[in-house]
């Protein structure tokens, strides 16, 4: 039966003894003082600031929550991506990832993520035109790339060069000007593949291949990576589509580490290039976007199916992680991993089988039957198979996290704009519990023991 609407409780209101509490509240009794408080519950959350009213006396700062790594704290309201980790659901703006992977293109999905709705034909054509006509980068940027050693990691190059873009587009600091925000969004989505491809060509000593406006977003990226002496590069349509679907799967993933970095750094009102550089840096780590690179290294280290039990034993002893397994949110399965497995089959039909695939499949089979992984709800995540596809497409492992950063740029930008326009947001500034020494006086060096 529907419940009659209740008057909202005042935040952190102290409850008078004997009064029945509002049902949409949490009643908290502070056993230090014996006082009870009614805290409003909205959308399954309480406001941390409402706890501040709970004090032992006028000098008490008030209660805080302690949530290292933000495992149970919502930091924003967002309309962009919905994940139900227990049921393995991922929707962008309400559309299931499976439907987007089947019917959409990466650029259409990027539009959806940024603007909230699927584009009309005219909106889509304009959007694609704008992205396509921002792919060329300033020639000076090549000098930054040339300054790196031949074996520099492309993520390091990407972090630096994307940050450097802010020095080329000074109006990017006008973050509250919608037209300026729009221009930087076109530029960032358009230029990330160019920066990435130039970093790759630098690392293998090939001359840079410039963007080709006749090609699709992923077709052009393949062109800038792999074009040799041919007059016109023609991407294999199966590979072009596979990469496009991989980009769709990676376009956003709500408040993960790199998105939180984008929002956190962006909350200081810095320009979006600097904030994206911070997000790329967060993605670089082996526990986040660096994991697909680590999966490949792990599969190579295992080397054969016969050595899998030995590796699993080391995982269970806590010596190593099973890379590509486990997720902070998905505790049942990662819906992206399921789609990627299908793409892998299509790609291997073109490229030939990947010898590491047999090891990966066997590793997955053994792990999914093992109590250690079952009890901890550890399933393959998006990175478990994506690395095998990238390897078959001739990408060196160092490029794997770059292939994650390119499509995630759309998500970062959408989350950044949502944060900027949210009147409840301020500069991100967590609290701490101080555990260091109490106040003490400076001791001269000769008097120290
Ligand atoms: N291999 C072995 N054990 C694992 C793994 C793993 N891959 N992942 C988690 N565990 C264990 C933990 O040691 C812990 O065990 P315990 O309860 O005995 O201490 C338990 O499972 C729970 O794990 P948490 O660390 O609490 O899980 P959390 O949500 O903090 O970590 C993470 C999630 C970082 C993804 C983790 O599973 C991991 O390190 N996986 C490997 C790296 C990886 O694949 N990252 C990609 C993530 S997807 C993405 O970023 C796109």
CSV table of C-alpha atoms and ligand atoms in Angstrom, one decimal:
chain,number,residue,atom,x,y,z
A,1,UNK,CA,0.0,0.0,0.0
A,2,UNK,CA,1.3,3.5,-0.9
A,3,UNK,CA,2.3,5.5,2.1
A,4,UNK,CA,1.0,9.0,2.5
A,5,UNK,CA,3.7,11.7,2.0
A,6,UNK,CA,5.3,12.7,5.3
A,7,UNK,CA,6.5,16.1,6.2
A,8,UNK,CA,10.3,16.2,5.8
A,9,UNK,CA,12.3,16.1,9.0
A,10,UNK,CA,14.6,18.9,9.6
A,11,UNK,CA,18.2,17.8,9.1
A,12,UNK,CA,19.6,16.2,12.2
A,13,UNK,CA,16.6,17.2,14.3
A,14,UNK,CA,16.7,16.0,17.8
A,15,UNK,CA,13.7,13.7,18.6
A,16,UNK,CA,11.5,14.6,21.5
A,17,UNK,CA,10.9,11.6,23.8
A,18,UNK,CA,7.7,9.8,23.1
A,19,UNK,CA,7.1,11.4,19.6
A,20,UNK,CA,6.8,8.8,16.8
A,21,UNK,CA,9.4,9.4,14.1
A,22,UNK,CA,8.9,10.3,10.5
A,23,UNK,CA,9.2,6.9,8.6
A,24,UNK,CA,11.5,8.5,5.9
A,25,UNK,CA,14.1,9.1,8.5
A,26,UNK,CA,16.9,7.3,10.4
A,27,UNK,CA,16.7,7.6,14.1
A,28,UNK,CA,20.1,7.7,15.7
A,29,UNK,CA,20.7,7.5,19.4
A,30,UNK,CA,24.0,8.9,20.6
A,31,UNK,CA,24.8,6.7,23.5
A,32,UNK,CA,27.4,9.2,24.7
A,33,UNK,CA,24.7,11.7,25.5
A,34,UNK,CA,21.5,9.6,25.3
A,35,UNK,CA,20.0,12.0,22.7
A,36,UNK,CA,18.2,10.7,19.7
A,37,UNK,CA,18.2,12.4,16.2
A,38,UNK,CA,16.0,12.1,13.2
A,39,UNK,CA,18.0,12.2,10.0
A,40,UNK,CA,16.1,12.4,6.6
A,41,UNK,CA,16.6,9.5,4.2
A,42,UNK,CA,16.5,10.5,0.5
A,43,UNK,CA,17.3,8.2,-2.4
A,44,UNK,CA,18.6,5.6,0.1
A,45,UNK,CA,21.1,8.0,1.5
A,46,UNK,CA,21.6,10.3,4.5
A,47,UNK,CA,23.5,13.5,4.2
A,48,UNK,CA,26.8,13.2,5.9
A,49,UNK,CA,26.5,16.9,7.0
A,50,UNK,CA,23.3,16.1,8.9
A,51,UNK,CA,25.5,14.0,11.3
A,52,UNK,CA,27.4,17.2,12.2
A,53,UNK,CA,24.6,18.2,14.5
A,54,UNK,CA,25.3,15.2,16.6
A,55,UNK,CA,27.6,16.6,19.3
A,56,UNK,CA,28.6,15.8,22.8
A,57,UNK,CA,28.8,19.5,23.7
A,58,UNK,CA,29.2,23.0,22.2
A,59,UNK,CA,32.9,22.5,21.6
A,60,UNK,CA,32.5,19.2,19.8
A,61,UNK,CA,33.0,19.4,16.0
A,62,UNK,CA,30.2,17.0,15.4
A,63,UNK,CA,30.0,13.5,14.0
A,64,UNK,CA,31.7,12.7,10.7
A,65,UNK,CA,31.6,9.5,8.6
A,66,UNK,CA,34.9,7.6,7.9
A,67,UNK,CA,34.9,6.0,4.5
A,68,UNK,CA,38.4,5.4,3.2
A,69,UNK,CA,38.4,4.7,-0.6
A,70,UNK,CA,34.7,5.9,-0.7
A,71,UNK,CA,33.3,2.4,-0.7
A,72,UNK,CA,29.9,3.5,0.6
A,73,UNK,CA,29.6,7.3,0.0
A,74,UNK,CA,27.8,8.9,-2.9
A,75,UNK,CA,29.7,12.1,-3.9
A,76,UNK,CA,27.3,13.4,-6.5
A,77,UNK,CA,23.9,13.0,-8.2
A,78,UNK,CA,24.4,11.9,-11.8
A,79,UNK,CA,22.1,11.3,-14.7
A,80,UNK,CA,24.8,9.7,-16.9
A,81,UNK,CA,25.6,6.1,-16.2
A,82,UNK,CA,23.7,3.6,-14.1
A,83,UNK,CA,25.4,0.4,-12.8
A,84,UNK,CA,23.7,-2.3,-10.9
A,85,UNK,CA,26.7,-4.3,-9.8
A,86,UNK,CA,24.7,-7.2,-8.3
A,87,UNK,CA,22.7,-7.8,-11.4
A,88,UNK,CA,25.5,-7.0,-13.9
A,89,UNK,CA,23.6,-4.0,-15.5
A,90,UNK,CA,25.3,-1.0,-17.2
A,91,UNK,CA,23.2,1.7,-18.9
A,92,UNK,CA,24.3,5.0,-20.4
A,93,UNK,CA,21.5,7.6,-20.0
A,94,UNK,CA,19.1,4.6,-19.5
A,95,UNK,CA,20.1,2.7,-22.6
A,96,UNK,CA,21.5,-0.8,-21.9
A,97,UNK,CA,25.1,-1.3,-23.0
A,98,UNK,CA,24.2,-4.4,-24.9
A,99,UNK,CA,21.8,-2.4,-27.2
A,100,UNK,CA,24.3,0.3,-27.7
A,101,UNK,CA,27.1,-2.2,-28.5
A,102,UNK,CA,24.8,-3.8,-31.1
A,103,UNK,CA,23.2,-0.8,-32.8
A,104,UNK,CA,25.2,2.4,-32.0
A,105,UNK,CA,28.5,3.9,-33.0
A,106,UNK,CA,31.1,5.2,-30.6
A,107,UNK,CA,30.5,8.8,-31.7
A,108,UNK,CA,26.7,8.5,-31.3
A,109,UNK,CA,27.2,7.0,-27.8
A,110,UNK,CA,29.6,9.8,-27.0
A,111,UNK,CA,26.9,12.3,-28.0
A,112,UNK,CA,24.3,10.5,-25.9
A,113,UNK,CA,26.6,10.5,-22.9
A,114,UNK,CA,27.4,14.2,-23.2
A,115,UNK,CA,24.0,15.6,-24.2
A,116,UNK,CA,21.7,13.0,-22.6
A,117,UNK,CA,19.7,12.0,-25.7
A,118,UNK,CA,20.3,10.1,-28.9
A,119,UNK,CA,20.9,12.6,-31.7
A,120,UNK,CA,18.6,13.2,-34.6
A,121,UNK,CA,20.2,12.6,-38.0
A,122,UNK,CA,21.0,16.3,-38.4
A,123,UNK,CA,22.5,16.5,-34.9
A,124,UNK,CA,24.5,13.4,-35.5
A,125,UNK,CA,25.9,14.7,-38.8
A,126,UNK,CA,26.9,18.0,-37.2
A,127,UNK,CA,28.5,16.3,-34.3
A,128,UNK,CA,30.5,13.9,-36.5
A,129,UNK,CA,31.5,16.9,-38.7
A,130,UNK,CA,32.7,18.8,-35.7
A,131,UNK,CA,34.7,15.9,-34.2
A,132,UNK,CA,36.2,15.0,-37.6
A,133,UNK,CA,37.3,18.6,-38.2
A,134,UNK,CA,39.1,19.0,-34.9
A,135,UNK,CA,41.4,15.9,-35.3
A,136,UNK,CA,44.5,17.8,-36.5
A,137,UNK,CA,46.8,19.1,-33.8
A,138,UNK,CA,49.1,22.0,-33.7
A,139,UNK,CA,52.4,21.2,-35.3
A,140,UNK,CA,54.3,22.4,-32.1
A,141,UNK,CA,52.8,19.4,-30.2
A,142,UNK,CA,55.0,17.1,-32.3
A,143,UNK,CA,58.0,18.7,-30.6
A,144,UNK,CA,56.7,17.6,-27.2
A,145,UNK,CA,56.3,14.0,-28.5
A,146,UNK,CA,59.8,14.1,-30.1
A,147,UNK,CA,61.3,15.1,-26.8
A,148,UNK,CA,60.4,11.7,-25.3
A,149,UNK,CA,62.8,8.8,-25.4
A,150,UNK,CA,61.9,6.1,-28.0
A,151,UNK,CA,60.9,3.7,-25.2
A,152,UNK,CA,58.7,6.2,-23.2
A,153,UNK,CA,55.4,4.7,-22.1
A,154,UNK,CA,52.6,6.1,-24.3
A,155,UNK,CA,50.4,6.8,-21.3
A,156,UNK,CA,53.2,9.1,-19.9
A,157,UNK,CA,53.3,10.8,-23.3
A,158,UNK,CA,49.5,11.1,-23.4
A,159,UNK,CA,49.3,12.6,-19.9
A,160,UNK,CA,51.9,15.2,-20.8
A,161,UNK,CA,50.6,16.1,-24.2
A,162,UNK,CA,47.0,16.4,-23.3
A,163,UNK,CA,48.0,18.7,-20.4
A,164,UNK,CA,50.1,20.7,-22.9
A,165,UNK,CA,46.9,21.3,-25.0
A,166,UNK,CA,45.7,23.7,-22.4
A,167,UNK,CA,48.6,26.0,-23.3
A,168,UNK,CA,47.4,26.1,-26.9
A,169,UNK,CA,43.7,26.9,-26.1
A,170,UNK,CA,43.8,29.6,-23.6
A,171,UNK,CA,40.0,30.2,-23.7
A,172,UNK,CA,39.7,26.7,-22.2
A,173,UNK,CA,39.9,28.3,-18.8
A,174,UNK,CA,36.5,29.9,-19.5
A,175,UNK,CA,34.8,26.9,-18.1
A,176,UNK,CA,31.5,28.6,-17.4
A,177,UNK,CA,31.1,29.7,-21.0
A,178,UNK,CA,29.0,27.0,-22.7
A,179,UNK,CA,30.5,27.8,-26.2
A,180,UNK,CA,34.1,27.4,-24.9
A,181,UNK,CA,33.2,24.2,-23.1
A,182,UNK,CA,31.7,22.9,-26.3
A,183,UNK,CA,34.8,23.7,-28.3
A,184,UNK,CA,37.1,22.0,-25.8
A,185,UNK,CA,34.9,18.9,-25.8
A,186,UNK,CA,35.1,18.7,-29.6
A,187,UNK,CA,38.9,19.1,-29.4
A,188,UNK,CA,39.5,16.7,-26.7
A,189,UNK,CA,37.4,13.9,-28.2
A,190,UNK,CA,38.9,14.6,-31.6
A,191,UNK,CA,42.5,15.0,-30.7
A,192,UNK,CA,42.9,12.1,-28.2
A,193,UNK,CA,43.3,9.5,-31.0
A,194,UNK,CA,45.8,11.8,-32.8
A,195,UNK,CA,47.9,12.3,-29.7
A,196,UNK,CA,47.8,8.5,-29.0
A,197,UNK,CA,48.6,7.5,-32.5
A,198,UNK,CA,51.5,10.0,-32.7
A,199,UNK,CA,52.9,8.7,-29.4
A,200,UNK,CA,52.7,5.2,-30.9
A,201,UNK,CA,54.4,6.1,-34.1
A,202,UNK,CA,57.1,7.9,-32.1
A,203,UNK,CA,57.7,4.8,-30.0
A,204,UNK,CA,58.2,2.6,-33.1
A,205,UNK,CA,60.1,5.2,-35.1
A,206,UNK,CA,57.6,5.7,-37.9
A,207,UNK,CA,56.7,9.0,-39.5
A,208,UNK,CA,53.4,10.4,-38.2
A,209,UNK,CA,50.3,9.6,-40.2
A,210,UNK,CA,47.9,12.6,-40.4
A,211,UNK,CA,44.2,12.3,-39.9
A,212,UNK,CA,42.0,11.3,-42.8
A,213,UNK,CA,38.6,13.0,-42.7
A,214,UNK,CA,37.0,10.4,-45.1
A,215,UNK,CA,37.3,7.7,-42.4
A,216,UNK,CA,35.2,7.0,-39.3
A,217,UNK,CA,36.5,7.8,-35.8
A,218,UNK,CA,38.0,4.4,-35.3
A,219,UNK,CA,38.9,4.0,-39.0
A,220,UNK,CA,40.9,7.2,-38.9
A,221,UNK,CA,42.6,6.1,-35.6
A,222,UNK,CA,43.7,2.8,-37.3
A,223,UNK,CA,44.9,4.9,-40.2
A,224,UNK,CA,47.0,7.1,-38.0
A,225,UNK,CA,48.4,4.1,-36.3
A,226,UNK,CA,49.1,1.7,-39.1
A,227,UNK,CA,49.2,3.5,-42.4
A,228,UNK,CA,52.4,2.8,-44.3
A,229,UNK,CA,53.2,3.8,-47.9
A,230,UNK,CA,49.8,3.2,-49.4
A,231,UNK,CA,48.1,6.4,-50.8
A,232,UNK,CA,44.9,5.7,-49.0
A,233,UNK,CA,44.5,3.5,-45.8
A,234,UNK,CA,41.5,1.3,-45.9
A,235,UNK,CA,40.6,-0.2,-42.4
A,236,UNK,CA,39.3,-3.8,-42.3
A,237,UNK,CA,35.6,-3.2,-41.5
A,238,UNK,CA,35.4,-6.1,-39.0
A,239,UNK,CA,38.3,-4.6,-37.0
A,240,UNK,CA,37.1,-1.0,-37.4
A,241,UNK,CA,33.7,-2.1,-36.0
A,242,UNK,CA,35.3,-4.2,-33.2
A,243,UNK,CA,37.3,-1.2,-32.0
A,244,UNK,CA,34.2,1.0,-32.2
A,245,UNK,CA,32.3,-1.4,-30.0
A,246,UNK,CA,35.2,-1.6,-27.6
A,247,UNK,CA,35.2,2.2,-27.5
A,248,UNK,CA,31.4,2.1,-26.7
A,249,UNK,CA,32.0,-0.3,-23.8
A,250,UNK,CA,34.7,2.0,-22.4
A,251,UNK,CA,32.9,5.3,-22.8
A,252,UNK,CA,31.8,5.8,-19.2
A,253,UNK,CA,31.6,3.9,-15.9
A,254,UNK,CA,30.2,6.3,-13.3
A,255,UNK,CA,32.3,7.3,-10.3
A,256,UNK,CA,35.4,5.2,-10.8
A,257,UNK,CA,39.0,6.3,-9.9
A,258,UNK,CA,39.7,8.3,-13.1
A,259,UNK,CA,36.3,9.9,-13.2
A,260,UNK,CA,36.6,10.9,-9.6
A,261,UNK,CA,40.0,12.4,-10.5
A,262,UNK,CA,38.4,14.3,-13.3
A,263,UNK,CA,35.6,15.6,-11.0
A,264,UNK,CA,38.0,16.2,-8.1
A,265,UNK,CA,40.6,18.1,-10.1
A,266,UNK,CA,37.9,19.8,-12.2
A,267,UNK,CA,36.2,21.0,-9.0
A,268,UNK,CA,39.1,23.4,-8.6
A,269,UNK,CA,37.8,25.1,-11.8
A,270,UNK,CA,41.0,24.3,-13.8
A,271,UNK,CA,40.7,23.9,-17.6
A,272,UNK,CA,39.4,20.6,-18.9
A,273,UNK,CA,42.7,19.6,-20.6
A,274,UNK,CA,44.5,19.7,-17.2
A,275,UNK,CA,41.6,17.8,-15.6
A,276,UNK,CA,41.7,15.2,-18.4
A,277,UNK,CA,45.5,14.8,-17.8
A,278,UNK,CA,44.7,14.0,-14.2
A,279,UNK,CA,42.1,11.5,-15.2
A,280,UNK,CA,44.5,9.8,-17.7
A,281,UNK,CA,47.1,9.6,-14.9
A,282,UNK,CA,44.5,7.9,-12.6
A,283,UNK,CA,43.7,5.5,-15.4
A,284,UNK,CA,47.4,4.6,-15.9
A,285,UNK,CA,47.5,2.7,-12.6
A,286,UNK,CA,47.6,-1.1,-12.7
A,287,UNK,CA,44.5,-1.4,-10.6
A,288,UNK,CA,42.4,0.6,-13.0
A,289,UNK,CA,43.1,1.1,-16.8
A,290,UNK,CA,46.5,-0.4,-16.6
A,291,UNK,CA,44.9,-3.8,-15.8
A,292,UNK,CA,44.5,-5.0,-19.4
A,293,UNK,CA,48.3,-4.5,-19.9
A,294,UNK,CA,48.9,-6.5,-16.7
A,295,UNK,CA,46.6,-9.3,-17.9
A,296,UNK,CA,48.7,-9.8,-21.0
A,297,UNK,CA,51.9,-9.8,-18.9
A,298,UNK,CA,50.3,-12.3,-16.6
A,299,UNK,CA,49.2,-14.6,-19.4
A,300,UNK,CA,52.7,-14.4,-20.9
A,301,UNK,CA,54.2,-15.2,-17.5
A,302,UNK,CA,52.0,-18.2,-17.1
A,303,UNK,CA,53.0,-19.3,-20.5
A,304,UNK,CA,51.1,-22.6,-20.8
A,305,UNK,CA,47.9,-24.2,-19.5
A,306,UNK,CA,49.9,-26.6,-17.4
A,307,UNK,CA,51.3,-23.8,-15.3
A,308,UNK,CA,47.9,-22.3,-14.4
A,309,UNK,CA,47.4,-24.2,-11.1
A,310,UNK,CA,50.8,-23.0,-9.9
A,311,UNK,CA,49.8,-19.4,-10.7
A,312,UNK,CA,46.4,-19.8,-9.0
A,313,UNK,CA,48.2,-21.1,-5.9
A,314,UNK,CA,50.3,-17.9,-5.8
A,315,UNK,CA,47.2,-15.8,-6.1
A,316,UNK,CA,45.6,-17.7,-3.2
A,317,UNK,CA,48.7,-17.2,-1.1
A,318,UNK,CA,48.4,-13.5,-1.7
A,319,UNK,CA,51.6,-13.2,-3.7
A,320,UNK,CA,50.0,-12.0,-6.9
A,321,UNK,CA,46.6,-10.8,-8.1
A,322,UNK,CA,44.6,-12.6,-10.8
A,323,UNK,CA,44.7,-9.6,-13.1
A,324,UNK,CA,41.4,-8.9,-15.0
A,325,UNK,CA,39.4,-10.4,-12.2
A,326,UNK,CA,37.3,-8.7,-9.6
A,327,UNK,CA,35.6,-5.3,-9.6
A,328,UNK,CA,34.6,-2.8,-6.9
A,329,UNK,CA,31.0,-2.7,-8.2
A,330,UNK,CA,30.3,-5.8,-10.2
A,331,UNK,CA,30.0,-8.7,-7.8
A,332,UNK,CA,28.2,-11.1,-10.2
A,333,UNK,CA,29.6,-10.4,-13.7
A,334,UNK,CA,30.8,-7.5,-15.7
A,335,UNK,CA,28.4,-7.1,-18.7
A,336,UNK,CA,31.2,-5.6,-20.7
A,337,UNK,CA,33.3,-8.7,-20.4
A,338,UNK,CA,30.5,-10.8,-21.9
A,339,UNK,CA,30.2,-8.5,-25.0
A,340,UNK,CA,34.0,-8.4,-25.4
A,341,UNK,CA,34.2,-12.2,-25.5
A,342,UNK,CA,31.9,-12.1,-28.5
A,343,UNK,CA,34.0,-9.4,-30.2
A,344,UNK,CA,37.1,-11.5,-29.6
A,345,UNK,CA,35.7,-14.3,-31.7
A,346,UNK,CA,35.0,-11.9,-34.6
A,347,UNK,CA,38.5,-10.4,-34.4
A,348,UNK,CA,40.3,-13.7,-34.2
A,349,UNK,CA,38.4,-14.8,-37.4
A,350,UNK,CA,40.2,-12.0,-39.2
A,351,UNK,CA,43.6,-12.0,-37.4
A,352,UNK,CA,43.9,-15.7,-36.7
A,353,UNK,CA,43.7,-17.2,-33.2
A,354,UNK,CA,45.6,-15.7,-30.3
A,355,UNK,CA,47.7,-18.4,-28.6
A,356,UNK,CA,47.2,-16.8,-25.2
A,357,UNK,CA,43.4,-17.2,-25.6
A,358,UNK,CA,43.6,-20.9,-24.6
A,359,UNK,CA,45.4,-19.9,-21.4
A,360,UNK,CA,42.9,-17.2,-20.7
A,361,UNK,CA,39.9,-19.5,-21.2
A,362,UNK,CA,41.4,-22.2,-19.0
A,363,UNK,CA,42.3,-19.7,-16.3
A,364,UNK,CA,38.8,-18.4,-16.3
A,365,UNK,CA,37.3,-21.9,-16.2
A,366,UNK,CA,39.5,-22.9,-13.2
A,367,UNK,CA,39.1,-19.7,-11.3
A,368,UNK,CA,35.3,-19.7,-11.6
A,369,UNK,CA,35.2,-23.2,-10.0
A,370,UNK,CA,37.6,-22.3,-7.2
A,371,UNK,CA,36.2,-21.4,-3.8
A,372,UNK,CA,38.6,-18.6,-3.3
A,373,UNK,CA,37.2,-16.7,-6.3
A,374,UNK,CA,33.6,-17.8,-5.8
A,375,UNK,CA,33.5,-16.7,-2.2
A,376,UNK,CA,35.0,-13.3,-3.0
A,377,UNK,CA,32.7,-12.9,-6.0
A,378,UNK,CA,35.6,-12.4,-8.4
A,379,UNK,CA,34.6,-12.6,-12.0
A,380,UNK,CA,36.4,-11.6,-15.2
A,381,UNK,CA,36.1,-7.8,-15.7
A,382,UNK,CA,36.3,-5.7,-18.9
A,383,UNK,CA,40.1,-6.0,-19.0
A,384,UNK,CA,40.4,-9.8,-19.0
A,385,UNK,CA,39.7,-10.2,-22.8
A,386,UNK,CA,40.2,-6.7,-24.2
A,387,UNK,CA,44.0,-7.2,-23.9
A,388,UNK,CA,43.9,-10.3,-26.1
A,389,UNK,CA,41.9,-8.4,-28.8
A,390,UNK,CA,44.3,-5.5,-28.7
A,391,UNK,CA,47.3,-7.8,-29.0
A,392,UNK,CA,45.8,-9.5,-32.0
A,393,UNK,CA,45.3,-6.1,-33.6
A,394,UNK,CA,49.1,-5.6,-33.3
A,395,UNK,CA,49.0,-3.1,-30.5
A,396,UNK,CA,51.9,-3.3,-28.1
A,397,UNK,CA,50.9,-3.8,-24.5
A,398,UNK,CA,51.9,-0.3,-23.5
A,399,UNK,CA,49.1,1.0,-25.8
A,400,UNK,CA,46.3,-0.9,-24.0
A,401,UNK,CA,45.5,1.8,-21.4
A,402,UNK,CA,45.7,4.4,-24.1
A,403,UNK,CA,42.9,2.5,-25.9
A,404,UNK,CA,40.9,2.9,-22.7
A,405,UNK,CA,41.7,6.6,-22.3
A,406,UNK,CA,40.5,7.6,-25.8
A,407,UNK,CA,36.9,6.5,-25.5
A,408,UNK,CA,36.6,7.4,-21.7
A,409,UNK,CA,37.3,11.0,-22.6
A,410,UNK,CA,33.6,11.4,-23.5
A,411,UNK,CA,32.6,10.1,-20.1
A,412,UNK,CA,35.1,12.3,-18.3
A,413,UNK,CA,33.9,15.4,-20.1
A,414,UNK,CA,30.2,14.6,-19.4
A,415,UNK,CA,30.9,14.0,-15.7
A,416,UNK,CA,33.0,17.2,-15.6
A,417,UNK,CA,30.3,19.3,-17.1
A,418,UNK,CA,27.6,17.7,-14.8
A,419,UNK,CA,29.8,18.5,-11.8
A,420,UNK,CA,30.4,22.1,-12.9
A,421,UNK,CA,26.7,22.8,-13.4
A,422,UNK,CA,25.6,21.1,-10.2
A,423,UNK,CA,24.7,23.9,-7.7
A,424,UNK,CA,25.4,21.5,-4.8
A,425,UNK,CA,29.1,20.9,-5.9
A,426,UNK,CA,32.0,22.8,-4.5
A,427,UNK,CA,35.7,22.2,-4.5
A,428,UNK,CA,36.3,18.6,-3.5
A,429,UNK,CA,37.8,18.6,0.0
A,430,UNK,CA,37.5,15.4,2.1
A,431,UNK,CA,37.9,15.5,5.9
A,432,UNK,CA,40.4,13.4,7.8
A,433,UNK,CA,40.9,11.8,11.2
A,434,UNK,CA,44.1,13.2,12.5
A,435,UNK,CA,46.2,10.5,14.1
A,436,UNK,CA,49.6,12.3,14.4
A,437,UNK,CA,51.2,13.8,17.5
A,438,UNK,CA,49.4,16.3,19.7
A,439,UNK,CA,50.7,19.9,19.8
A,440,UNK,CA,54.4,20.0,20.8
A,441,UNK,CA,57.1,22.6,20.9
A,442,UNK,CA,60.1,22.8,18.5
A,443,UNK,CA,63.3,21.3,19.9
A,444,UNK,CA,66.7,22.7,18.9
A,445,UNK,CA,68.8,20.2,16.9
A,446,UNK,CA,71.4,19.9,19.6
A,447,UNK,CA,68.8,19.1,22.3
A,448,UNK,CA,67.1,16.2,20.3
A,449,UNK,CA,67.6,12.7,21.6
B,1,LIG,N1,43.0,-11.6,-7.5
B,1,LIG,C1,43.1,-12.2,-6.3
B,1,LIG,N2,42.4,-11.7,-5.2
B,1,LIG,C2,41.6,-10.7,-5.4
B,1,LIG,C3,41.5,-10.0,-6.7
B,1,LIG,C4,42.2,-10.5,-7.7
B,1,LIG,N3,42.1,-9.9,-8.9
B,1,LIG,N4,40.6,-9.0,-6.5
B,1,LIG,C5,40.2,-9.0,-5.3
B,1,LIG,N5,40.8,-10.0,-4.6
B,1,LIG,C6,40.5,-10.4,-3.2
B,1,LIG,C7,41.1,-9.4,-2.2
B,1,LIG,O1,42.4,-9.7,-1.9
B,1,LIG,C8,40.2,-9.5,-1.1
B,1,LIG,O2,40.5,-10.7,-0.4
B,1,LIG,P1,40.3,-10.8,1.2
B,1,LIG,O3,38.9,-10.6,1.5
B,1,LIG,O4,40.8,-12.1,1.6
B,1,LIG,O5,41.2,-9.7,1.8
B,1,LIG,C9,38.8,-9.8,-1.7
B,1,LIG,O6,39.1,-10.4,-3.0
B,1,LIG,C10,38.0,-8.5,-2.0
B,1,LIG,O7,38.7,-7.6,-2.8
B,1,LIG,P2,38.8,-6.1,-2.5
B,1,LIG,O8,40.3,-5.7,-2.6
B,1,LIG,O9,38.0,-5.7,-1.3
B,1,LIG,O10,38.0,-5.6,-3.8
B,1,LIG,P3,38.1,-4.1,-4.2
B,1,LIG,O11,36.7,-3.8,-4.6
B,1,LIG,O12,38.7,-3.2,-3.3
B,1,LIG,O13,39.0,-4.2,-5.5
B,1,LIG,C11,39.8,-4.4,-7.7
B,1,LIG,C12,38.6,-4.2,-6.8
B,1,LIG,C13,40.8,-3.2,-7.5
B,1,LIG,C14,39.4,-4.3,-9.2
B,1,LIG,C15,40.4,-5.7,-7.4
B,1,LIG,O14,39.5,-6.7,-7.7
B,1,LIG,C16,41.7,-6.0,-8.2
B,1,LIG,O15,42.8,-5.5,-7.8
B,1,LIG,N6,41.6,-6.7,-9.4
B,1,LIG,C17,42.8,-6.9,-10.3
B,1,LIG,C18,43.1,-5.7,-11.1
B,1,LIG,C19,42.0,-5.4,-12.2
B,1,LIG,O16,41.7,-6.3,-12.9
B,1,LIG,N7,41.6,-4.2,-12.3
B,1,LIG,C20,40.6,-3.8,-13.3
B,1,LIG,C21,39.4,-3.3,-12.7
B,1,LIG,S1,38.2,-2.9,-14.0
B,1,LIG,C22,38.6,-1.4,-14.5
B,1,LIG,O17,39.3,-0.6,-13.8
B,1,LIG,C23,38.2,-1.1,-15.8
